[in-house]
Tab-separated table of C-alpha atoms (C1' of nucleotides) in Angstrom:
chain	number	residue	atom	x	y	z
A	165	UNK	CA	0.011	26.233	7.006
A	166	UNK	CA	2.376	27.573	9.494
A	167	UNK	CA	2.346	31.530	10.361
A	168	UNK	CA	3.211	31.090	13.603
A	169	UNK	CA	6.299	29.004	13.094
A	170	UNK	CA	9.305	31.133	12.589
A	171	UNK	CA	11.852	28.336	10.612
A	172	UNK	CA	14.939	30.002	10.640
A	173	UNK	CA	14.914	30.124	14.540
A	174	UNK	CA	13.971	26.495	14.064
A	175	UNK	CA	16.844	25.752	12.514
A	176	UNK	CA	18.959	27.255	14.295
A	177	UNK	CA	18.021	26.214	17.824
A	178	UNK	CA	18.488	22.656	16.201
A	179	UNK	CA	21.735	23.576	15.228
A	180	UNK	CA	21.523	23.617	11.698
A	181	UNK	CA	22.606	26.945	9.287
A	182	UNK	CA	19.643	27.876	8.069
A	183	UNK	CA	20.636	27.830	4.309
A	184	UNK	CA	18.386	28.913	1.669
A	185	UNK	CA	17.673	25.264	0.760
A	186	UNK	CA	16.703	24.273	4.103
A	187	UNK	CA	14.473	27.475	4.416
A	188	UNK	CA	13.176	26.671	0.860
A	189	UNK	CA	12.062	22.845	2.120
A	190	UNK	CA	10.668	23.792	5.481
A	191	UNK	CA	8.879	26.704	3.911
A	192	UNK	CA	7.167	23.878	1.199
A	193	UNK	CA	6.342	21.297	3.452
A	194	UNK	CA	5.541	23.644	6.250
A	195	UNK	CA	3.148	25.583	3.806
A	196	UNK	CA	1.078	22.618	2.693
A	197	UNK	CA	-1.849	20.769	4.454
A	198	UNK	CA	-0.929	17.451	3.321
A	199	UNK	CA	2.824	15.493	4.012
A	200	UNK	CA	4.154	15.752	0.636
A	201	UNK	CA	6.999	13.189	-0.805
A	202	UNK	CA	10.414	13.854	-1.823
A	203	UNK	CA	10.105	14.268	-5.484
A	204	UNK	CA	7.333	16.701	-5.495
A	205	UNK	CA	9.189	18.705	-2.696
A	206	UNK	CA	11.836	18.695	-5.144
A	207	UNK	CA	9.661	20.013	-7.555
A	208	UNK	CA	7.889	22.437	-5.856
A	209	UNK	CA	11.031	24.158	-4.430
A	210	UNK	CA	12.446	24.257	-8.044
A	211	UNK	CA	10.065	26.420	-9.401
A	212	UNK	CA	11.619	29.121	-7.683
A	213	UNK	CA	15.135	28.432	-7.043
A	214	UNK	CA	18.027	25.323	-8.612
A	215	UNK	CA	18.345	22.432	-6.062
A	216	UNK	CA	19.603	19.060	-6.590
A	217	UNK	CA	17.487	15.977	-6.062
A	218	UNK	CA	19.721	14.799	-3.867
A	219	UNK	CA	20.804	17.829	-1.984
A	220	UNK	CA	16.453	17.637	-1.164
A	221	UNK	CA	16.979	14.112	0.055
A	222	UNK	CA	19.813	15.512	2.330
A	223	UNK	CA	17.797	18.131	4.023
A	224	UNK	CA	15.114	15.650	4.815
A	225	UNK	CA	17.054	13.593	5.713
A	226	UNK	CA	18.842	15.952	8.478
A	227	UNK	CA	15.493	17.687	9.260
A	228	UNK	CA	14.034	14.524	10.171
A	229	UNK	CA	17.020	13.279	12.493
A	230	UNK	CA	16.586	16.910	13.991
A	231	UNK	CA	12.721	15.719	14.925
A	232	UNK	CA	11.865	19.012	12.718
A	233	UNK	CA	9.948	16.792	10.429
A	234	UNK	CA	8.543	13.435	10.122
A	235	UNK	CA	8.813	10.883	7.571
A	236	UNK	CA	5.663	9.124	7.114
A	237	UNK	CA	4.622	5.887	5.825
A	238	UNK	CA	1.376	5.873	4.891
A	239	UNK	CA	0.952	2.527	1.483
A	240	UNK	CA	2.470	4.817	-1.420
A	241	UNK	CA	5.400	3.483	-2.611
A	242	UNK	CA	7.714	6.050	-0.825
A	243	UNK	CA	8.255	8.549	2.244
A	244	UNK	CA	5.823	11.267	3.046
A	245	UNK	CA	7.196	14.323	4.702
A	246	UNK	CA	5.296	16.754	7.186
A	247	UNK	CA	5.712	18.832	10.309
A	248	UNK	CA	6.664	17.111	13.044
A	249	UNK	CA	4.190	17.323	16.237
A	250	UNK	CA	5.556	20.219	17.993
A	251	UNK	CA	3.883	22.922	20.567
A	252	UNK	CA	1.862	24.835	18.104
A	253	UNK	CA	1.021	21.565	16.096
A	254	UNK	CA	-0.117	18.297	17.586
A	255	UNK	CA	0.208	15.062	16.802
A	256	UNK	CA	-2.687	14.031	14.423
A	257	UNK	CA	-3.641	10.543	12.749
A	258	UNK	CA	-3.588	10.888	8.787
A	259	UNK	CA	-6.056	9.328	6.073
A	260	UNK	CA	-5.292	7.804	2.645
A	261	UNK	CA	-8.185	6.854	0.333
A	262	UNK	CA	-7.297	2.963	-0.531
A	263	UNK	CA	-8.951	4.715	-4.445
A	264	UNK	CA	-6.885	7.793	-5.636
A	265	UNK	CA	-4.057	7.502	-2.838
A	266	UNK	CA	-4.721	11.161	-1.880
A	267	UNK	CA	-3.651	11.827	1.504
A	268	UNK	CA	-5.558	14.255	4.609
A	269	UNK	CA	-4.461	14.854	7.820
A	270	UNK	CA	-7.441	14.155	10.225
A	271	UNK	CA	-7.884	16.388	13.034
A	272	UNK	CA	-5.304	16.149	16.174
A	273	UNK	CA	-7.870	14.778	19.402
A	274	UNK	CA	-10.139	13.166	16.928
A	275	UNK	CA	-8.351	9.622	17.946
A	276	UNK	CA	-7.762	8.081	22.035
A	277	UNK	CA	-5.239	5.233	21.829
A	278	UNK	CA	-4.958	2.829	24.842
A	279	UNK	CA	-1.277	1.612	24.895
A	280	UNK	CA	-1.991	-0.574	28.342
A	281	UNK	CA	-2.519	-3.492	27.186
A	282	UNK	CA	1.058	-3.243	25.122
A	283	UNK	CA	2.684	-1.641	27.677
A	284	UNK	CA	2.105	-4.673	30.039
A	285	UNK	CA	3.555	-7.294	27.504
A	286	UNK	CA	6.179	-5.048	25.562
A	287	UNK	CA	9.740	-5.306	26.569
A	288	UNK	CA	10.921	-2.572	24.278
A	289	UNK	CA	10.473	1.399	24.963
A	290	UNK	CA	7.560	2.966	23.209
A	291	UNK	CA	8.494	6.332	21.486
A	292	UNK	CA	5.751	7.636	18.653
A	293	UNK	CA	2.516	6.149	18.012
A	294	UNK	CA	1.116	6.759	14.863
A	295	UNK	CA	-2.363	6.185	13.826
A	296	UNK	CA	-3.442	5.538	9.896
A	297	UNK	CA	-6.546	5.054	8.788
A	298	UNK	CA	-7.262	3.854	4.792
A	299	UNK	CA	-10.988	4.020	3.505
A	300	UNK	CA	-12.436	6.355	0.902
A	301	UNK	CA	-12.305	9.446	0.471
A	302	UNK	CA	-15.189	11.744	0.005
A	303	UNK	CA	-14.335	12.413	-3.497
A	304	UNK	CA	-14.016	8.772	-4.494
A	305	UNK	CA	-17.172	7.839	-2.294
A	306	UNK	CA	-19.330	10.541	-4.590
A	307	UNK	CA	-17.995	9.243	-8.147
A	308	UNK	CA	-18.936	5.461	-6.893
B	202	UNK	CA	1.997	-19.865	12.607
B	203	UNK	CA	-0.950	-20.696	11.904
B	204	UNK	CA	-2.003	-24.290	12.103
B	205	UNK	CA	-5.044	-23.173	11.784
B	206	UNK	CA	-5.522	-21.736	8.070
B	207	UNK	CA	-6.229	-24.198	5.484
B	208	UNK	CA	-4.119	-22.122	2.601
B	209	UNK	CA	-5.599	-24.296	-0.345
B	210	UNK	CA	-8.951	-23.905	0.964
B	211	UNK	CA	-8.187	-19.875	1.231
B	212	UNK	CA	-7.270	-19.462	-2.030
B	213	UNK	CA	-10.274	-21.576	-3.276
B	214	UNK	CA	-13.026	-19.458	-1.925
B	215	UNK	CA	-11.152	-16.533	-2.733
B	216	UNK	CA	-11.821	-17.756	-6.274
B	217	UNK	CA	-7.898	-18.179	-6.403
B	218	UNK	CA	-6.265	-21.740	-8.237
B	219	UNK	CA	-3.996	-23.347	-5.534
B	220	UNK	CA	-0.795	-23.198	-7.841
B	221	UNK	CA	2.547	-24.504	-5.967
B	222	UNK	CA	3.654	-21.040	-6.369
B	223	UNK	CA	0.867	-19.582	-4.160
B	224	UNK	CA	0.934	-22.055	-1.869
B	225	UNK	CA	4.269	-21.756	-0.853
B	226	UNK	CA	4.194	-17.888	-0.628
B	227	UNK	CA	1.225	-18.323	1.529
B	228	UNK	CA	3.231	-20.946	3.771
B	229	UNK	CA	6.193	-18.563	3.959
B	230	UNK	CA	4.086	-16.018	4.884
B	231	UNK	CA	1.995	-17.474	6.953
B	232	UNK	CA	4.658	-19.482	9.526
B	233	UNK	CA	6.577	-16.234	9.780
B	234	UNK	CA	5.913	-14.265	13.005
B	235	UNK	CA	6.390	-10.743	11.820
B	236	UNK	CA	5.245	-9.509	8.648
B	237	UNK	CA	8.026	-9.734	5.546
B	238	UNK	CA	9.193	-7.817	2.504
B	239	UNK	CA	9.100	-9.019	-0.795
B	240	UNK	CA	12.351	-9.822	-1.514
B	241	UNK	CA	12.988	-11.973	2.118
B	242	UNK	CA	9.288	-13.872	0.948
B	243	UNK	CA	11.312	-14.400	-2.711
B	244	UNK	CA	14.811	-15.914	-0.778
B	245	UNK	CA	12.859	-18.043	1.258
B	246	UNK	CA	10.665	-19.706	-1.230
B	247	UNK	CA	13.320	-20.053	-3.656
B	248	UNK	CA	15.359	-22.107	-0.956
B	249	UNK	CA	13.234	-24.914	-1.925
B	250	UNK	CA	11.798	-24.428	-5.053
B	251	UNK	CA	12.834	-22.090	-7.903
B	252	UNK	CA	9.953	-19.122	-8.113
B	253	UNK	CA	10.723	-15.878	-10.742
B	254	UNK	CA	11.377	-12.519	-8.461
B	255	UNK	CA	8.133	-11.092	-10.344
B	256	UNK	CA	5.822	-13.407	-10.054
B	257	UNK	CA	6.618	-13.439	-6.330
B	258	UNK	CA	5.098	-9.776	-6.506
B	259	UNK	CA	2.133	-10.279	-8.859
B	260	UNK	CA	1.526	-13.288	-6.300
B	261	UNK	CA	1.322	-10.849	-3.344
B	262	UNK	CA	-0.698	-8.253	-5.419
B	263	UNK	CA	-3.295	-10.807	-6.045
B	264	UNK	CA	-3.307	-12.244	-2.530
B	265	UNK	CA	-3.827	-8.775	-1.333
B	266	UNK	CA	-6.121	-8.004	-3.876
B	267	UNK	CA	-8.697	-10.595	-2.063
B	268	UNK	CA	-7.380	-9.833	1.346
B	269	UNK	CA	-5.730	-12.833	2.379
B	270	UNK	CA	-2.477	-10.566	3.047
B	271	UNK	CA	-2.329	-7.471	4.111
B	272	UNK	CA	0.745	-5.206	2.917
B	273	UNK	CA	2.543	-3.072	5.773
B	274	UNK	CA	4.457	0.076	5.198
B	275	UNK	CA	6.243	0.444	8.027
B	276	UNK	CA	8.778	2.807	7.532
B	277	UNK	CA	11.505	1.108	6.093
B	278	UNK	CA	12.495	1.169	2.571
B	279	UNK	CA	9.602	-0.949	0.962
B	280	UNK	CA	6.216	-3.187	2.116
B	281	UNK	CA	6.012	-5.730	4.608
B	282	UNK	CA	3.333	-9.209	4.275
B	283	UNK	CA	1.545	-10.631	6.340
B	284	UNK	CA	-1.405	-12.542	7.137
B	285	UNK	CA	-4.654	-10.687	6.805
B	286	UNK	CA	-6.761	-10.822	10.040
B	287	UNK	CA	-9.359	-13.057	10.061
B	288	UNK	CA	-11.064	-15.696	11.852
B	289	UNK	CA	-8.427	-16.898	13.446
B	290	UNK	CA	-6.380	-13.850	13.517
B	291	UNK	CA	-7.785	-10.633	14.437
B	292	UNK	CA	-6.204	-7.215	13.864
B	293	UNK	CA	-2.866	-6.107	15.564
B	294	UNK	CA	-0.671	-2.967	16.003
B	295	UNK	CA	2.544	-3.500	14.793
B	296	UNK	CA	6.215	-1.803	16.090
B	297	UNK	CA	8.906	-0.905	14.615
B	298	UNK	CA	12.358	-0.671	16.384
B	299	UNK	CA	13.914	2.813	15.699
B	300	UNK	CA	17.639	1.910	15.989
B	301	UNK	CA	17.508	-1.628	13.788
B	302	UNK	CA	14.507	-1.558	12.172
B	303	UNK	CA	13.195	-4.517	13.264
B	304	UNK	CA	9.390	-5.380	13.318
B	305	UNK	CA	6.906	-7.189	15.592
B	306	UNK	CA	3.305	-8.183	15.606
B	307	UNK	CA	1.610	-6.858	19.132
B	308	UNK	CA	-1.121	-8.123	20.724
B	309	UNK	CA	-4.097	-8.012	19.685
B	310	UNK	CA	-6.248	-6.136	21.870
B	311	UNK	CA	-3.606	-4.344	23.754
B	312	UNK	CA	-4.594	-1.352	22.196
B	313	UNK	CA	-7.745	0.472	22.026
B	314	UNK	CA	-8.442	3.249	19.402
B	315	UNK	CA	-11.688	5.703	19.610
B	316	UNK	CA	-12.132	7.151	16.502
B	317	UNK	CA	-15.709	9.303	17.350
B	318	UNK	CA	-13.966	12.425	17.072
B	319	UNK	CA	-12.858	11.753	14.041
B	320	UNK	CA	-16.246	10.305	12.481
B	321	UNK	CA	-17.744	13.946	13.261
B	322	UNK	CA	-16.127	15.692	11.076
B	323	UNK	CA	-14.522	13.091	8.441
B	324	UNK	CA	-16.958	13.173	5.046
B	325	UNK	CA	-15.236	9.564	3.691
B	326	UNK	CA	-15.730	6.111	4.154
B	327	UNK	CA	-13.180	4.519	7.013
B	328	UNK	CA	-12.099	1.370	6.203
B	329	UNK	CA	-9.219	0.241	8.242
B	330	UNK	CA	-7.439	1.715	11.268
B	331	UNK	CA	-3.764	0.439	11.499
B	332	UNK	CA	-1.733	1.557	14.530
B	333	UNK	CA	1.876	1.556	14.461
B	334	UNK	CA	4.434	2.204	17.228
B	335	UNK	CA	7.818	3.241	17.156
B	336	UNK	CA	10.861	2.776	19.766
B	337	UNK	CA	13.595	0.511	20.815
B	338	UNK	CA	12.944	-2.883	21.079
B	339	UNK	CA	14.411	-4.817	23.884
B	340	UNK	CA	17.725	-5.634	22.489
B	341	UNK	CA	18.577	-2.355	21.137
B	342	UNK	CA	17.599	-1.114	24.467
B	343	UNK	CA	19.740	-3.228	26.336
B	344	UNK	CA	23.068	-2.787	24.251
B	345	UNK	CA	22.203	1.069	24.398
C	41	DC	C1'	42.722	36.887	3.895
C	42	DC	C1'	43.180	31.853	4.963
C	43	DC	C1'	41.524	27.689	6.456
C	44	DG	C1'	38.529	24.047	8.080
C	45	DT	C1'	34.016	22.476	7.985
C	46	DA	C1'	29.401	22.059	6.374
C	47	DA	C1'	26.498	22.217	2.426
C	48	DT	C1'	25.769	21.386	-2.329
C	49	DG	C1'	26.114	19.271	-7.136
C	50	DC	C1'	26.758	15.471	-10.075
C	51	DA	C1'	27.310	10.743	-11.569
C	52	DA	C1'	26.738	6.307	-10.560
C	53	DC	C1'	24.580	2.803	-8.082
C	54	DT	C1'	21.134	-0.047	-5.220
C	55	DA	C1'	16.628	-1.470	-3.865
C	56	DT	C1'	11.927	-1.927	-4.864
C	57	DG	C1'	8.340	-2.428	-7.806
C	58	DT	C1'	5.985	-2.578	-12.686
C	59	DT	C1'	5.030	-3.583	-17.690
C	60	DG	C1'	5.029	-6.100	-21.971
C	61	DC	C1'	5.165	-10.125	-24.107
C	62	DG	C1'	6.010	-14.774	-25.115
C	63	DT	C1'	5.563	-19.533	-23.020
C	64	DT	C1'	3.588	-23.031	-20.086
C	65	DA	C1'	0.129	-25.201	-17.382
C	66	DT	C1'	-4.699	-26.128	-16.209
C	67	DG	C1'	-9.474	-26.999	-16.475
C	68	DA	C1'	-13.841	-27.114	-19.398
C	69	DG	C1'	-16.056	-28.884	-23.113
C	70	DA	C1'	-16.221	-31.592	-27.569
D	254	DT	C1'	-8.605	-38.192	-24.920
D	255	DC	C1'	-7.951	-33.935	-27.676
D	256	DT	C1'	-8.582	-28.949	-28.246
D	257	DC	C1'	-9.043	-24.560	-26.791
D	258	DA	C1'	-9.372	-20.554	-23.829
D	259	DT	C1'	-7.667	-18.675	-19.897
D	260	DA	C1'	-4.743	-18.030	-16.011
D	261	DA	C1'	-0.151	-18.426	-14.240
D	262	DC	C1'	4.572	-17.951	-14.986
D	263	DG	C1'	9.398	-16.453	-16.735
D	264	DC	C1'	12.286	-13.091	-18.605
D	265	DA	C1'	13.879	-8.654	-20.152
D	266	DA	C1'	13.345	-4.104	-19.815
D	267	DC	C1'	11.790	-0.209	-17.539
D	268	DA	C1'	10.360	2.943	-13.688
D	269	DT	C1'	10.660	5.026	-9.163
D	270	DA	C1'	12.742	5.993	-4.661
D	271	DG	C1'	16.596	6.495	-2.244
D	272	DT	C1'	21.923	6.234	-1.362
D	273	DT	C1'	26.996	6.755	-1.874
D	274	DG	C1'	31.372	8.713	-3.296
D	275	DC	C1'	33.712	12.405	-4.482
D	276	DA	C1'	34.641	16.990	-6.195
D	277	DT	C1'	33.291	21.841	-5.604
D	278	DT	C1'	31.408	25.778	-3.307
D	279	DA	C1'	30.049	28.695	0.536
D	280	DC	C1'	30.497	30.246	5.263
D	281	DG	C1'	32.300	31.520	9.719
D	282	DG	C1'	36.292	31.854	12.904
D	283	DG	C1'	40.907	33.057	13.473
DNA sequence: CCCGTAATGCAACTATGTTGCGTTATGAGA
DNA sequence: TCTCATAACGCAACATAGTTGCATTACGGG
């Protein structure tokens, strides 16, 4: 996906050795259009090369905390992991088809939010908005 | 909550019997102000009346099922529940505290989302929008 | 080369959700 | 009221996602 993200000097400018596993992870998840979850990141990278399950869940774990990626939450029964918004990749909403539970990203611009209204009522600090949309996708919408 | 909803009469036209069970989730549910998980909707109801851990979920599954709850994932570990809009509740954005996780209904109407862009180039059916936001919530902001 | 630290592997564990199957309760019709 | 079919429920077992503790390995600085 990414050819213009170099990952090692990603790493590293978070301050994290960029370690074959961590390369190996960012390189998967980087690579693919869709935020993929843990287990078939774990999969995926052991095709090539030996990595504990939970060694994967460790590198998420730190990549995320590092704002490298971001963990997403989109109705499956786990975490999704993707790129985080970043100069050469904007923040985008992301679709899951309520059917098959595939999940797209939709195109970054394609969505205006107007926080106003919240901002005038919420007490907190607002960090990350994140827009999901469910429906059908257009797969499931053909078959019926 | 909602002094409003007539639960029995809910689950009626939803073609639903009114079992205690139900009823009680719905209650639970229903006079909470943020949405729950599964397993807080299965301690409260068995505070007053004894209700098995699974049939808590197949409860929720079915009360989804005909959209009279809506299930959440907000980031944390699992689903949240809450009230499906309708009549008397229309659609809300919902945040999430960053630090302890907490959640909170918004307003309603404090946020306006413009999906066009997306419609031009999406090929599947949209169904739902749901917007979350992320941050510190007042507390957590306060104690640092 | 030695040492401290960070990263990894492995086993066990927790939390969340699901399935299968037998039992109980409920409402419709005889 | 009695019988029966169906829906709801309880319980045990299983499945999936994620976490923790601890031992081992790898790496970079002296």
């Amino acid at each position: 996906m990414c050819s213009r993200c170099n990952y090692r000097e990603i790493l590293e400018r978070a301050g994290l050795e960029a370690t074959p596993g961590r390369m190996h992870v960012l390189e998967v998840v980087g690579s693919h259009p869709a935020p993929l979850s843990a287990a078939e990141i774990h999969r995926t990278v052991n095709r090539s090369r030996a990595l504990d399950r939970v060694t994967v869940y460790r590198i998420l774990d730190r990549l995320v905390e590092k704002k490298i990626l971001q963990a997403l939450s989109l109705g499956g029964r786990g975490r999704l992991f993707g790129l985080a918004p970043n100069e050469h990749h904007p923040a985008h909403p992301h679709f899951r088809c309520a059917r098959c539970g595939g999940v797209q990203c939709l195109p970054p611009g394609g969505v205006r939010v107007d926080l106003a209204g919240v901002r005038r009522v919420f007490a907190g600090e607002i960090r990350r908005v994140e827009v999901q949309v469910e429906g059908l996708c257009a797969n499931c919408l053909q078959r019926g």
